[in-house]
């Protein structure tokens, strides 16, 4: 069985598992109340899910304070609850299956770089196999910047490429961003690199 057939087999297994889960959890009537609370900081919010709003995404921000949050559910039915936490993490030094280098042009702050700059990515597979099957590169952008569409059209069949990003929202105290490459069929083979906006310190 070649690697190209693995995603199809995984999809069949996943669909079968979802079918069994739906059959085990389905109820004709849905009426659930979710309560999120933290006694330490006095926070509490409620969500109500029934057949009239079961497809509606409900959200509530948590306070910017450390604490233990408890979720309780009462009623009948099955609902999906997810917590979302976003933060910046620095790449962990370990064996790299890819050699990944990220630079910016210009590499120092200029008046133009405050509005737009290029991200240069150079990558090479350095793992134990002769070649990698399919490499996926994720380029994260510093806050307030977005890729220029015309620069994305130039990325086909290249190993060194540039992405132009421009500022859409002014953001102070810019934090570094990550670039990640990984093998599509074996995500354990991966590498990470970090880059700074030229005007990050301004």
Phi, psi and omega in degrees: 000120181283161182297336181294340182268351183297313179302324179296315180296318178299322180295318179298316179297319181295317179297319178297319179295320178295323178297315180294322179294316180297320180294325182282333187251353185290137173228144182298325181239136181244126178205093187233137173244123178255134177239127176247122183213158175221113182291333183292324182246006176069034182258140176203137174214155183233148173234138177241128181236124174221188184295337182282336182230022187295337179263002182273129175280122179248134182227156173207131179285144174270153178298152178278056180223147176290142179175169176259124181252132182247133179247125177237147180232136176229148179119203183233135177125180181236129178231158181251126181241135181221136173257139183239122178235126181242128178204164181264131177239141178279146179301141179271130179287123178200183177298129183257122176281345176232147170266119188231125179232132181232127176227169176239153175230117000287166179264005177225164186283129173227171178298321179291322182294339176291338181254328184199144175206167180259144173251119180258125181241125175240129186223146176212136178285130182229023180280192185277342181276166179295318178215164172266155181288301182207120181263134177248130180246122175257120178250112177270146184253148176293156186302136176091353182246152179218154182289147173276127190303319184297331181286334180287337181285351184261010190265357185289132174056044176233154176250342172235125183214165181234142175238128176268128176242147178232153182284129175253330180222125177296128180227132178268161178053056182299132178264156178295162178234162185252152168238130184234135171236139180210157178281129183301320185271343179218081184300348177292335176275105188206166175210151179229147174218158185239144174224157179245142172296143182305328182255028183298328183270003184257000000 
